[in-house]
């Protein structure tokens, strides 16, 4: 290493990040939180599709089988080795406990063997931080709507690592509702992309499904009533022998979800005088949601940010992005870091 390389290296923090909270085994190498050197995702979708949803035991077993190769591929693609890393980061919650444990054990083993700092990352913080990767200018404070298979959170990102949860779902997550409705109309798993595809050919005004308001909290969400309304509609059609037009059901359901998400998001933006708004999580890959959020933000003079679709769904690059700011804040975890299935945003281990 010559002296210029050495100066550059001292200013550069390179993190190997691992994500295994659900059904994606993922590893990434990220520099300074925003520059992705590699982002490897091994999806288990094909296996879980056979069962119509994620089977936790199978997910854990597949993570064990794949994690070594995924990490090796992430380092290889980055053109680096573990000796080039400054820290090892890993998702430690929330998620499926058996799945999380595989990543946590692997990260601890690597950090211990290489005498590297270990940083446990909150999965939702990872989703939010995916926005930093492509939006180099984005810095807190801003508001973020996190919509995934397990979570629906409206978050005030006050600073790096400082989150105020303004609202959350009282029952199903938005992605969960997409998955359940897709299964009910026979579109299969994962439901989000399938509903989006079908909705493009359907009429969003064909059925009027409910837009739930949660009493007592302006920013909370509820999707179970909407899901039941769709199921009741489908049962009614079957009983009366009325043909079901899947595309119309998909479009009307998707519109109902988007209306509620955008409405709550914009109420929060107005109340908090937000000038920047971001979206994150698997459902943020939905083009109709992105378009509606972009329009609503534009009308109010708010700058709108979103990650590219591959960084919306689960990946390790977002964990590396979040970990960089934890690293800079001096946060390190010990060998007692454990998987926490129901970790709340703002909790620490
Ligand atoms: O963030 P993610 O990969 O995993 C969790 O942390 O839960 O999100 C997965 C969820 C699934 O429910 C999936 O159906 C949904 O995101 N999803 C979508 C789309 N792509 C994925 N929902 C709506 N439209 C999409 N294009
Ligand atoms: Zn996720």
mmCIF file of C-alpha atoms and ligand atoms in Angstrom:
data_model
loop_
_atom_site.group_PDB
_atom_site.id
_atom_site.type_symbol
_atom_site.label_atom_id
_atom_site.label_comp_id
_atom_site.label_asym_id
_atom_site.label_seq_id
_atom_site.Cartn_x
_atom_site.Cartn_y
_atom_site.Cartn_z
ATOM 1 C CA UNK A 1 0.000 0.000 0.000
ATOM 2 C CA UNK A 2 1.596 3.355 -0.959
ATOM 3 C CA UNK A 3 0.944 6.518 1.060
ATOM 4 C CA UNK A 4 -1.967 7.753 -1.136
ATOM 5 C CA UNK A 5 -3.690 4.362 -0.831
ATOM 6 C CA UNK A 6 -3.113 4.513 2.904
ATOM 7 C CA UNK A 7 -4.741 7.983 3.220
ATOM 8 C CA UNK A 8 -7.684 6.854 1.089
ATOM 9 C CA UNK A 9 -8.051 3.719 3.172
ATOM 10 C CA UNK A 10 -8.114 5.657 6.441
ATOM 11 C CA UNK A 11 -11.045 7.729 5.106
ATOM 12 C CA UNK A 12 -12.896 4.690 3.848
ATOM 13 C CA UNK A 13 -14.959 2.344 6.006
ATOM 14 C CA UNK A 14 -15.679 -0.992 4.318
ATOM 15 C CA UNK A 15 -18.329 -3.208 5.853
ATOM 16 C CA UNK A 16 -19.344 -6.784 5.091
ATOM 17 C CA UNK A 17 -23.086 -6.949 5.781
ATOM 18 C CA UNK A 18 -25.228 -10.067 6.228
ATOM 19 C CA UNK A 19 -29.042 -10.333 6.057
ATOM 20 C CA UNK A 20 -31.045 -13.512 6.776
ATOM 21 C CA UNK A 21 -34.197 -12.347 8.586
ATOM 22 C CA UNK A 22 -36.729 -14.046 6.285
ATOM 23 C CA UNK A 23 -36.353 -15.959 3.016
ATOM 24 C CA UNK A 24 -33.427 -14.184 1.369
ATOM 25 C CA UNK A 25 -29.839 -15.152 2.181
ATOM 26 C CA UNK A 26 -27.874 -12.004 1.412
ATOM 27 C CA UNK A 27 -24.398 -10.517 1.799
ATOM 28 C CA UNK A 28 -22.942 -7.230 0.569
ATOM 29 C CA UNK A 29 -19.791 -5.155 0.725
ATOM 30 C CA UNK A 30 -20.535 -1.457 1.255
ATOM 31 C CA UNK A 31 -18.112 1.465 1.484
ATOM 32 C CA UNK A 32 -18.938 4.535 3.566
ATOM 33 C CA UNK A 33 -22.592 3.541 3.743
ATOM 34 C CA UNK A 34 -23.410 4.620 0.197
ATOM 35 C CA UNK A 35 -21.101 2.865 -2.243
ATOM 36 C CA UNK A 36 -22.128 -0.742 -2.910
ATOM 37 C CA UNK A 37 -19.188 -2.895 -4.051
ATOM 38 C CA UNK A 38 -21.330 -6.048 -4.172
ATOM 39 C CA UNK A 39 -24.875 -7.078 -3.296
ATOM 40 C CA UNK A 40 -25.581 -10.825 -3.475
ATOM 41 C CA UNK A 41 -29.097 -12.128 -2.835
ATOM 42 C CA UNK A 42 -29.973 -15.820 -2.843
ATOM 43 C CA UNK A 43 -33.765 -15.996 -2.867
ATOM 44 C CA UNK A 44 -35.701 -18.977 -1.536
ATOM 45 C CA UNK A 45 -38.945 -17.899 -3.232
ATOM 46 C CA UNK A 46 -39.116 -21.006 -5.471
ATOM 47 C CA UNK A 47 -39.118 -23.344 -2.463
ATOM 48 C CA UNK A 48 -41.620 -21.366 -0.345
ATOM 49 C CA UNK A 49 -43.948 -20.882 -3.329
ATOM 50 C CA UNK A 50 -44.738 -24.614 -3.086
ATOM 51 C CA UNK A 51 -46.284 -23.939 0.357
ATOM 52 C CA UNK A 52 -47.951 -20.598 -0.462
ATOM 53 C CA UNK A 53 -45.771 -18.666 2.001
ATOM 54 C CA UNK A 54 -42.529 -18.738 3.980
ATOM 55 C CA UNK A 55 -41.997 -21.917 6.050
ATOM 56 C CA UNK A 56 -39.683 -20.846 8.917
ATOM 57 C CA UNK A 57 -37.935 -24.219 9.384
ATOM 58 C CA UNK A 58 -37.135 -24.495 5.687
ATOM 59 C CA UNK A 59 -35.906 -20.878 5.619
ATOM 60 C CA UNK A 60 -33.416 -21.524 8.463
ATOM 61 C CA UNK A 61 -32.111 -24.692 6.838
ATOM 62 C CA UNK A 62 -31.635 -23.006 3.450
ATOM 63 C CA UNK A 63 -29.793 -20.081 5.076
ATOM 64 C CA UNK A 64 -27.336 -22.553 6.652
ATOM 65 C CA UNK A 65 -26.782 -24.264 3.298
ATOM 66 C CA UNK A 66 -26.215 -21.026 1.380
ATOM 67 C CA UNK A 67 -24.653 -18.447 3.664
ATOM 68 C CA UNK A 68 -21.010 -19.397 3.112
ATOM 69 C CA UNK A 69 -21.273 -19.264 -0.673
ATOM 70 C CA UNK A 70 -23.227 -16.002 -0.595
ATOM 71 C CA UNK A 71 -20.573 -14.318 1.566
ATOM 72 C CA UNK A 72 -17.740 -15.713 -0.569
ATOM 73 C CA UNK A 73 -19.486 -14.392 -3.688
ATOM 74 C CA UNK A 74 -20.010 -10.955 -2.103
ATOM 75 C CA UNK A 75 -16.295 -10.660 -1.270
ATOM 76 C CA UNK A 76 -15.280 -12.037 -4.648
ATOM 77 C CA UNK A 77 -17.535 -9.631 -6.588
ATOM 78 C CA UNK A 78 -16.159 -6.720 -4.550
ATOM 79 C CA UNK A 79 -12.620 -7.928 -5.375
ATOM 80 C CA UNK A 80 -11.819 -8.016 -1.662
ATOM 81 C CA UNK A 81 -11.127 -10.381 1.209
ATOM 82 C CA UNK A 82 -12.083 -10.324 4.882
ATOM 83 C CA UNK A 83 -8.734 -8.613 5.532
ATOM 84 C CA UNK A 84 -10.038 -5.526 3.684
ATOM 85 C CA UNK A 85 -13.092 -5.202 5.975
ATOM 86 C CA UNK A 86 -13.383 -2.699 8.828
ATOM 87 C CA UNK A 87 -16.456 -4.289 10.415
ATOM 88 C CA UNK A 88 -19.004 -7.086 10.086
ATOM 89 C CA UNK A 89 -22.670 -6.071 10.225
ATOM 90 C CA UNK A 90 -25.707 -8.307 10.561
ATOM 91 C CA UNK A 91 -29.484 -8.030 10.898
ATOM 92 C CA UNK A 92 -30.375 -9.197 14.427
ATOM 93 C CA UNK A 93 -34.128 -8.458 14.376
ATOM 94 C CA UNK A 94 -36.989 -8.348 13.793
ATOM 95 C CA UNK A 95 -37.661 -11.464 11.739
ATOM 96 C CA UNK A 96 -37.898 -15.256 11.966
ATOM 97 C CA UNK A 97 -35.757 -16.208 14.926
ATOM 98 C CA UNK A 98 -34.233 -19.344 13.375
ATOM 99 C CA UNK A 99 -33.425 -17.451 10.178
ATOM 100 C CA UNK A 100 -31.903 -14.483 12.056
ATOM 101 C CA UNK A 101 -29.744 -16.825 14.176
ATOM 102 C CA UNK A 102 -27.950 -18.161 11.094
ATOM 103 C CA UNK A 103 -26.777 -14.674 10.072
ATOM 104 C CA UNK A 104 -25.943 -13.607 13.633
ATOM 105 C CA UNK A 105 -23.868 -16.761 14.329
ATOM 106 C CA UNK A 106 -22.030 -16.366 11.014
ATOM 107 C CA UNK A 107 -21.285 -12.679 11.618
ATOM 108 C CA UNK A 108 -20.024 -13.379 15.135
ATOM 109 C CA UNK A 109 -17.751 -16.175 13.906
ATOM 110 C CA UNK A 110 -16.226 -13.972 11.170
ATOM 111 C CA UNK A 111 -15.798 -10.959 13.449
ATOM 112 C CA UNK A 112 -14.191 -13.100 16.172
ATOM 113 C CA UNK A 113 -11.836 -14.879 13.786
ATOM 114 C CA UNK A 114 -10.741 -11.638 12.099
ATOM 115 C CA UNK A 115 -10.814 -9.457 15.263
ATOM 116 C CA UNK A 116 -13.268 -7.071 13.600
ATOM 117 C CA UNK A 117 -15.983 -4.951 15.228
ATOM 118 C CA UNK A 118 -19.457 -6.516 15.156
ATOM 119 C CA UNK A 119 -22.507 -4.330 14.477
ATOM 120 C CA UNK A 120 -26.068 -5.618 14.893
ATOM 121 C CA UNK A 121 -28.543 -3.782 12.666
ATOM 122 C CA UNK A 122 -32.304 -3.364 12.994
ATOM 123 C CA UNK A 123 -33.983 -4.699 9.839
ATOM 124 C CA UNK A 124 -36.313 -1.692 9.459
ATOM 125 C CA UNK A 125 -33.390 0.694 9.924
ATOM 126 C CA UNK A 126 -31.797 -1.216 7.059
ATOM 127 C CA UNK A 127 -34.851 -0.717 4.834
ATOM 128 C CA UNK A 128 -34.874 3.028 5.578
ATOM 129 C CA UNK A 129 -31.119 3.270 4.881
ATOM 130 C CA UNK A 130 -31.532 1.692 1.425
ATOM 131 C CA UNK A 131 -32.500 5.228 0.411
ATOM 132 C CA UNK A 132 -28.946 6.499 1.066
ATOM 133 C CA UNK A 133 -27.450 4.207 -1.562
ATOM 134 C CA UNK A 134 -28.917 5.875 -4.634
ATOM 135 C CA UNK A 135 -29.845 9.239 -3.179
ATOM 136 C CA UNK A 136 -26.396 10.465 -2.210
ATOM 137 C CA UNK A 137 -27.808 13.847 -1.209
ATOM 138 C CA UNK A 138 -30.413 12.472 1.218
ATOM 139 C CA UNK A 139 -29.682 13.246 4.858
ATOM 140 C CA UNK A 140 -31.927 13.329 7.947
ATOM 141 C CA UNK A 141 -34.260 14.800 9.010
ATOM 142 C CA UNK A 142 -36.989 13.349 6.770
ATOM 143 C CA UNK A 143 -40.111 11.201 7.027
ATOM 144 C CA UNK A 144 -40.155 7.615 5.783
ATOM 145 C CA UNK A 145 -42.977 5.179 5.058
ATOM 146 C CA UNK A 146 -41.706 1.618 5.566
ATOM 147 C CA UNK A 147 -43.989 -0.923 3.907
ATOM 148 C CA UNK A 148 -42.928 -4.558 3.798
ATOM 149 C CA UNK A 149 -44.241 -8.078 4.364
ATOM 150 C CA UNK A 150 -43.807 -7.808 8.119
ATOM 151 C CA UNK A 151 -44.026 -4.060 8.809
ATOM 152 C CA UNK A 152 -45.938 -0.903 8.044
ATOM 153 C CA UNK A 153 -44.350 2.023 9.861
ATOM 154 C CA UNK A 154 -44.483 5.770 9.427
ATOM 155 C CA UNK A 155 -41.170 7.013 10.787
ATOM 156 C CA UNK A 156 -39.698 10.408 11.552
ATOM 157 C CA UNK A 157 -35.975 9.967 10.820
ATOM 158 C CA UNK A 158 -34.624 12.689 13.080
ATOM 159 C CA UNK A 159 -30.967 11.810 12.606
ATOM 160 C CA UNK A 160 -28.847 8.816 11.592
ATOM 161 C CA UNK A 161 -29.928 6.054 13.992
ATOM 162 C CA UNK A 162 -32.563 8.258 15.684
ATOM 163 C CA UNK A 163 -36.126 7.238 14.853
ATOM 164 C CA UNK A 164 -39.513 8.389 16.091
ATOM 165 C CA UNK A 165 -42.268 5.961 15.087
ATOM 166 C CA UNK A 166 -45.324 8.094 14.252
ATOM 167 C CA UNK A 167 -47.635 5.262 13.236
ATOM 168 C CA UNK A 168 -47.694 1.538 12.628
ATOM 169 C CA UNK A 169 -50.162 -1.113 11.554
ATOM 170 C CA UNK A 170 -52.539 -2.414 14.213
ATOM 171 C CA UNK A 171 -52.924 -5.772 12.432
ATOM 172 C CA UNK A 172 -51.654 -6.961 9.029
ATOM 173 C CA UNK A 173 -48.676 -5.328 7.347
ATOM 174 C CA UNK A 174 -49.334 -3.878 3.883
ATOM 175 C CA UNK A 175 -47.248 -6.592 2.169
ATOM 176 C CA UNK A 176 -48.978 -9.283 4.208
ATOM 177 C CA UNK A 177 -52.346 -7.999 2.923
ATOM 178 C CA UNK A 178 -51.016 -8.153 -0.668
ATOM 179 C CA UNK A 179 -49.837 -11.740 -0.071
ATOM 180 C CA UNK A 180 -53.124 -12.894 1.519
ATOM 181 C CA UNK A 181 -55.363 -11.304 -1.131
ATOM 182 C CA UNK A 182 -53.169 -12.718 -3.926
ATOM 183 C CA UNK A 183 -53.552 -16.193 -2.433
ATOM 184 C CA UNK A 184 -57.343 -15.746 -2.141
ATOM 185 C CA UNK A 185 -57.712 -14.828 -5.813
ATOM 186 C CA UNK A 186 -55.355 -17.613 -6.873
ATOM 187 C CA UNK A 187 -52.391 -15.518 -7.980
ATOM 188 C CA UNK A 188 -49.851 -17.328 -5.779
ATOM 189 C CA UNK A 189 -46.803 -16.200 -3.773
ATOM 190 C CA UNK A 190 -45.284 -13.635 -3.360
ATOM 191 C CA UNK A 191 -48.481 -11.656 -3.752
ATOM 192 C CA UNK A 192 -47.191 -8.101 -4.148
ATOM 193 C CA UNK A 193 -45.650 -8.360 -7.616
ATOM 194 C CA UNK A 194 -48.485 -10.656 -8.814
ATOM 195 C CA UNK A 195 -51.205 -8.225 -7.656
ATOM 196 C CA UNK A 196 -49.304 -5.327 -9.241
ATOM 197 C CA UNK A 197 -49.113 -7.170 -12.570
ATOM 198 C CA UNK A 198 -52.810 -8.165 -12.544
ATOM 199 C CA UNK A 199 -53.870 -4.661 -11.414
ATOM 200 C CA UNK A 200 -52.322 -3.142 -14.550
ATOM 201 C CA UNK A 201 -55.071 -4.852 -16.579
ATOM 202 C CA UNK A 202 -57.888 -4.128 -14.110
ATOM 203 C CA UNK A 203 -60.249 -1.305 -13.190
ATOM 204 C CA UNK A 204 -59.404 0.243 -9.788
ATOM 205 C CA UNK A 205 -62.950 1.626 -9.545
ATOM 206 C CA UNK A 206 -64.662 -1.736 -10.178
ATOM 207 C CA UNK A 207 -65.244 -2.433 -6.454
ATOM 208 C CA UNK A 208 -65.231 -0.029 -3.548
ATOM 209 C CA UNK A 209 -63.223 -1.614 -0.747
ATOM 210 C CA UNK A 210 -62.920 0.143 2.648
ATOM 211 C CA UNK A 211 -60.193 2.681 3.478
ATOM 212 C CA UNK A 212 -59.760 2.096 7.216
ATOM 213 C CA UNK A 213 -59.095 4.943 9.643
ATOM 214 C CA UNK A 214 -57.792 3.936 13.062
ATOM 215 C CA UNK A 215 -59.582 5.916 15.725
ATOM 216 C CA UNK A 216 -57.362 7.712 18.215
ATOM 217 C CA UNK A 217 -54.244 7.694 16.047
ATOM 218 C CA UNK A 218 -54.002 9.697 12.850
ATOM 219 C CA UNK A 219 -50.962 7.807 11.604
ATOM 220 C CA UNK A 220 -51.758 4.173 12.455
ATOM 221 C CA UNK A 221 -52.860 1.710 9.788
ATOM 222 C CA UNK A 222 -55.239 -1.258 9.670
ATOM 223 C CA UNK A 223 -55.485 -3.634 6.717
ATOM 224 C CA UNK A 224 -57.380 -6.606 8.179
ATOM 225 C CA UNK A 225 -60.801 -5.044 7.434
ATOM 226 C CA UNK A 226 -59.806 -4.472 3.821
ATOM 227 C CA UNK A 227 -58.560 -8.049 3.523
ATOM 228 C CA UNK A 228 -61.868 -9.354 4.997
ATOM 229 C CA UNK A 229 -63.862 -7.148 2.611
ATOM 230 C CA UNK A 230 -62.044 -8.699 -0.356
ATOM 231 C CA UNK A 231 -62.585 -12.231 1.008
ATOM 232 C CA UNK A 232 -66.303 -11.492 1.594
ATOM 233 C CA UNK A 233 -66.625 -10.155 -1.933
ATOM 234 C CA UNK A 234 -65.003 -13.322 -3.342
ATOM 235 C CA UNK A 235 -67.245 -15.601 -1.207
ATOM 236 C CA UNK A 236 -70.319 -13.636 -2.309
ATOM 237 C CA UNK A 237 -69.396 -14.057 -5.968
ATOM 238 C CA UNK A 238 -68.854 -17.787 -5.517
ATOM 239 C CA UNK A 239 -72.199 -18.242 -3.752
ATOM 240 C CA UNK A 240 -74.090 -16.273 -6.395
ATOM 241 C CA UNK A 241 -72.139 -17.807 -9.282
ATOM 242 C CA UNK A 242 -70.867 -14.402 -10.385
ATOM 243 C CA UNK A 243 -67.581 -14.654 -12.329
ATOM 244 C CA UNK A 244 -64.606 -13.115 -10.510
ATOM 245 C CA UNK A 245 -62.530 -10.721 -12.576
ATOM 246 C CA UNK A 246 -59.160 -11.132 -10.837
ATOM 247 C CA UNK A 247 -57.659 -8.065 -12.515
ATOM 248 C CA UNK A 248 -60.467 -5.810 -11.215
ATOM 249 C CA UNK A 249 -60.217 -7.239 -7.688
ATOM 250 C CA UNK A 250 -56.415 -6.755 -7.758
ATOM 251 C CA UNK A 251 -56.686 -3.169 -9.057
ATOM 252 C CA UNK A 252 -59.449 -2.164 -6.599
ATOM 253 C CA UNK A 253 -57.615 -3.748 -3.634
ATOM 254 C CA UNK A 254 -54.275 -2.158 -4.595
ATOM 255 C CA UNK A 255 -55.938 1.252 -4.951
ATOM 256 C CA UNK A 256 -57.492 0.941 -1.465
ATOM 257 C CA UNK A 257 -54.084 0.113 0.106
ATOM 258 C CA UNK A 258 -52.339 2.940 -1.742
ATOM 259 C CA UNK A 259 -55.027 5.514 -0.830
ATOM 260 C CA UNK A 260 -54.597 4.759 2.892
ATOM 261 C CA UNK A 261 -50.785 4.737 2.733
ATOM 262 C CA UNK A 262 -50.554 8.004 0.804
ATOM 263 C CA UNK A 263 -53.251 9.698 2.891
ATOM 264 C CA UNK A 264 -51.572 8.917 6.247
ATOM 265 C CA UNK A 265 -48.149 9.752 4.826
ATOM 266 C CA UNK A 266 -49.286 13.177 3.593
ATOM 267 C CA UNK A 267 -51.089 13.972 6.853
ATOM 268 C CA UNK A 268 -47.821 13.300 8.681
ATOM 269 C CA UNK A 269 -45.869 15.353 6.134
ATOM 270 C CA UNK A 270 -48.186 18.319 6.678
ATOM 271 C CA UNK A 271 -48.202 18.049 10.461
ATOM 272 C CA UNK A 272 -44.397 17.741 10.665
ATOM 273 C CA UNK A 273 -43.745 20.319 7.904
ATOM 274 C CA UNK A 274 -41.614 17.724 6.097
ATOM 275 C CA UNK A 275 -39.655 18.854 3.068
ATOM 276 C CA UNK A 276 -38.294 15.354 2.323
ATOM 277 C CA UNK A 277 -40.219 12.070 2.191
ATOM 278 C CA UNK A 278 -38.851 8.577 1.498
ATOM 279 C CA UNK A 279 -40.416 5.141 1.083
ATOM 280 C CA UNK A 280 -38.818 1.766 1.822
ATOM 281 C CA UNK A 281 -39.533 -1.976 2.095
ATOM 282 C CA UNK A 282 -40.796 -4.562 -0.382
ATOM 283 C CA UNK A 283 -44.120 -2.821 -1.108
ATOM 284 C CA UNK A 284 -42.172 0.346 -2.004
ATOM 285 C CA UNK A 285 -41.218 -1.536 -5.203
ATOM 286 C CA UNK A 286 -44.845 -1.110 -6.315
ATOM 287 C CA UNK A 287 -44.952 1.288 -9.285
ATOM 288 C CA UNK A 288 -48.490 2.534 -8.580
ATOM 289 C CA UNK A 289 -47.547 3.404 -4.979
ATOM 290 C CA UNK A 290 -44.369 5.154 -6.117
ATOM 291 C CA UNK A 291 -46.312 7.179 -8.684
ATOM 292 C CA UNK A 292 -49.040 8.215 -6.210
ATOM 293 C CA UNK A 293 -46.465 9.161 -3.549
ATOM 294 C CA UNK A 294 -44.432 11.120 -6.095
ATOM 295 C CA UNK A 295 -47.554 13.056 -7.224
ATOM 296 C CA UNK A 296 -48.717 13.762 -3.656
ATOM 297 C CA UNK A 297 -45.227 14.986 -2.667
ATOM 298 C CA UNK A 298 -44.878 17.118 -5.796
ATOM 299 C CA UNK A 299 -48.218 18.847 -5.081
ATOM 300 C CA UNK A 300 -46.905 19.868 -1.644
ATOM 301 C CA UNK A 301 -43.394 20.841 -2.757
ATOM 302 C CA UNK A 302 -41.859 17.873 -0.898
ATOM 303 C CA UNK A 303 -38.773 16.105 -2.281
ATOM 304 C CA UNK A 304 -39.546 12.405 -2.780
ATOM 305 C CA UNK A 305 -37.009 9.562 -2.453
ATOM 306 C CA UNK A 306 -37.227 5.820 -3.068
ATOM 307 C CA UNK A 307 -34.738 2.991 -3.551
ATOM 308 C CA UNK A 308 -34.532 1.021 -6.797
ATOM 309 C CA UNK A 309 -36.827 -2.103 -6.582
ATOM 310 C CA UNK A 310 -33.980 -4.547 -5.818
ATOM 311 C CA UNK A 311 -33.015 -2.409 -2.808
ATOM 312 C CA UNK A 312 -36.670 -2.222 -1.629
ATOM 313 C CA UNK A 313 -37.008 -5.951 -1.006
ATOM 314 C CA UNK A 314 -34.684 -7.686 1.473
ATOM 315 C CA UNK A 315 -30.975 -7.300 0.740
ATOM 316 C CA UNK A 316 -27.719 -6.866 2.649
ATOM 317 C CA UNK A 317 -26.551 -3.615 1.010
ATOM 318 C CA UNK A 318 -29.171 -1.738 3.058
ATOM 319 C CA UNK A 319 -27.777 -3.365 6.224
ATOM 320 C CA UNK A 320 -24.291 -2.177 5.265
ATOM 321 C CA UNK A 321 -25.647 1.344 4.709
ATOM 322 C CA UNK A 322 -27.287 1.459 8.158
ATOM 323 C CA UNK A 323 -24.248 -0.135 9.818
ATOM 324 C CA UNK A 324 -21.905 2.589 8.545
ATOM 325 C CA UNK A 325 -23.728 5.263 10.550
ATOM 326 C CA UNK A 326 -23.770 2.994 13.627
ATOM 327 C CA UNK A 327 -20.026 2.452 13.136
ATOM 328 C CA UNK A 328 -19.393 6.201 12.862
ATOM 329 C CA UNK A 329 -21.440 6.747 16.044
ATOM 330 C CA UNK A 330 -19.104 4.297 17.808
ATOM 331 C CA UNK A 331 -21.742 1.616 18.394
ATOM 332 C CA UNK A 332 -20.305 -1.915 18.661
ATOM 333 C CA UNK A 333 -21.900 -5.156 19.778
ATOM 334 C CA UNK A 334 -20.403 -7.877 21.963
ATOM 335 C CA UNK A 335 -20.247 -11.646 21.494
ATOM 336 C CA UNK A 336 -23.557 -11.834 23.371
ATOM 337 C CA UNK A 337 -25.409 -10.296 20.385
ATOM 338 C CA UNK A 338 -28.525 -12.399 19.919
ATOM 339 C CA UNK A 339 -31.397 -12.644 17.435
ATOM 340 C CA UNK A 340 -34.483 -10.729 18.609
ATOM 341 C CA UNK A 341 -37.569 -11.806 16.651
ATOM 342 C CA UNK A 342 -39.797 -8.907 17.762
ATOM 343 C CA UNK A 343 -37.201 -6.136 18.060
ATOM 344 C CA UNK A 344 -38.849 -2.692 18.069
ATOM 345 C CA UNK A 345 -37.423 0.226 16.129
ATOM 346 C CA UNK A 346 -35.481 2.337 18.639
ATOM 347 C CA UNK A 347 -34.725 -0.643 20.952
ATOM 348 C CA UNK A 348 -31.150 -1.762 21.329
ATOM 349 C CA UNK A 349 -29.957 -5.195 22.279
HETATM 350 O O1 LIG B 1 -39.129 -6.002 2.536
HETATM 351 P P1 LIG B 1 -39.491 -7.359 2.137
HETATM 352 O O2 LIG B 1 -38.658 -8.039 1.087
HETATM 353 O O3 LIG B 1 -39.531 -8.339 3.349
HETATM 354 C C1 LIG B 1 -39.942 -7.975 4.632
HETATM 355 O O4 LIG B 1 -39.152 -7.353 5.374
HETATM 356 O O5 LIG B 1 -41.113 -8.308 4.933
HETATM 357 O O6 LIG B 1 -41.015 -7.279 1.656
HETATM 358 C C2 LIG B 1 -41.685 -8.383 1.120
HETATM 359 C C3 LIG B 1 -43.108 -7.971 0.860
HETATM 360 C C4 LIG B 1 -44.006 -9.112 0.444
HETATM 361 O O7 LIG B 1 -45.200 -9.061 1.191
HETATM 362 C C5 LIG B 1 -44.262 -8.815 -1.027
HETATM 363 O O8 LIG B 1 -45.525 -9.297 -1.478
HETATM 364 C C6 LIG B 1 -44.200 -7.307 -1.056
HETATM 365 O O9 LIG B 1 -43.153 -6.980 -0.173
HETATM 366 N N1 LIG B 1 -43.887 -6.795 -2.406
HETATM 367 C C7 LIG B 1 -44.725 -6.000 -3.113
HETATM 368 C C8 LIG B 1 -44.111 -5.800 -4.364
HETATM 369 N N2 LIG B 1 -42.902 -6.446 -4.369
HETATM 370 C C9 LIG B 1 -42.794 -7.054 -3.147
HETATM 371 N N3 LIG B 1 -45.920 -5.486 -2.811
HETATM 372 C C10 LIG B 1 -46.548 -4.752 -3.749
HETATM 373 N N4 LIG B 1 -46.032 -4.516 -4.975
HETATM 374 C C11 LIG B 1 -44.813 -5.021 -5.327
HETATM 375 N N5 LIG B 1 -44.311 -4.783 -6.546
HETATM 376 ZN ZN1 LIG B 2 -37.579 -6.597 4.925
#
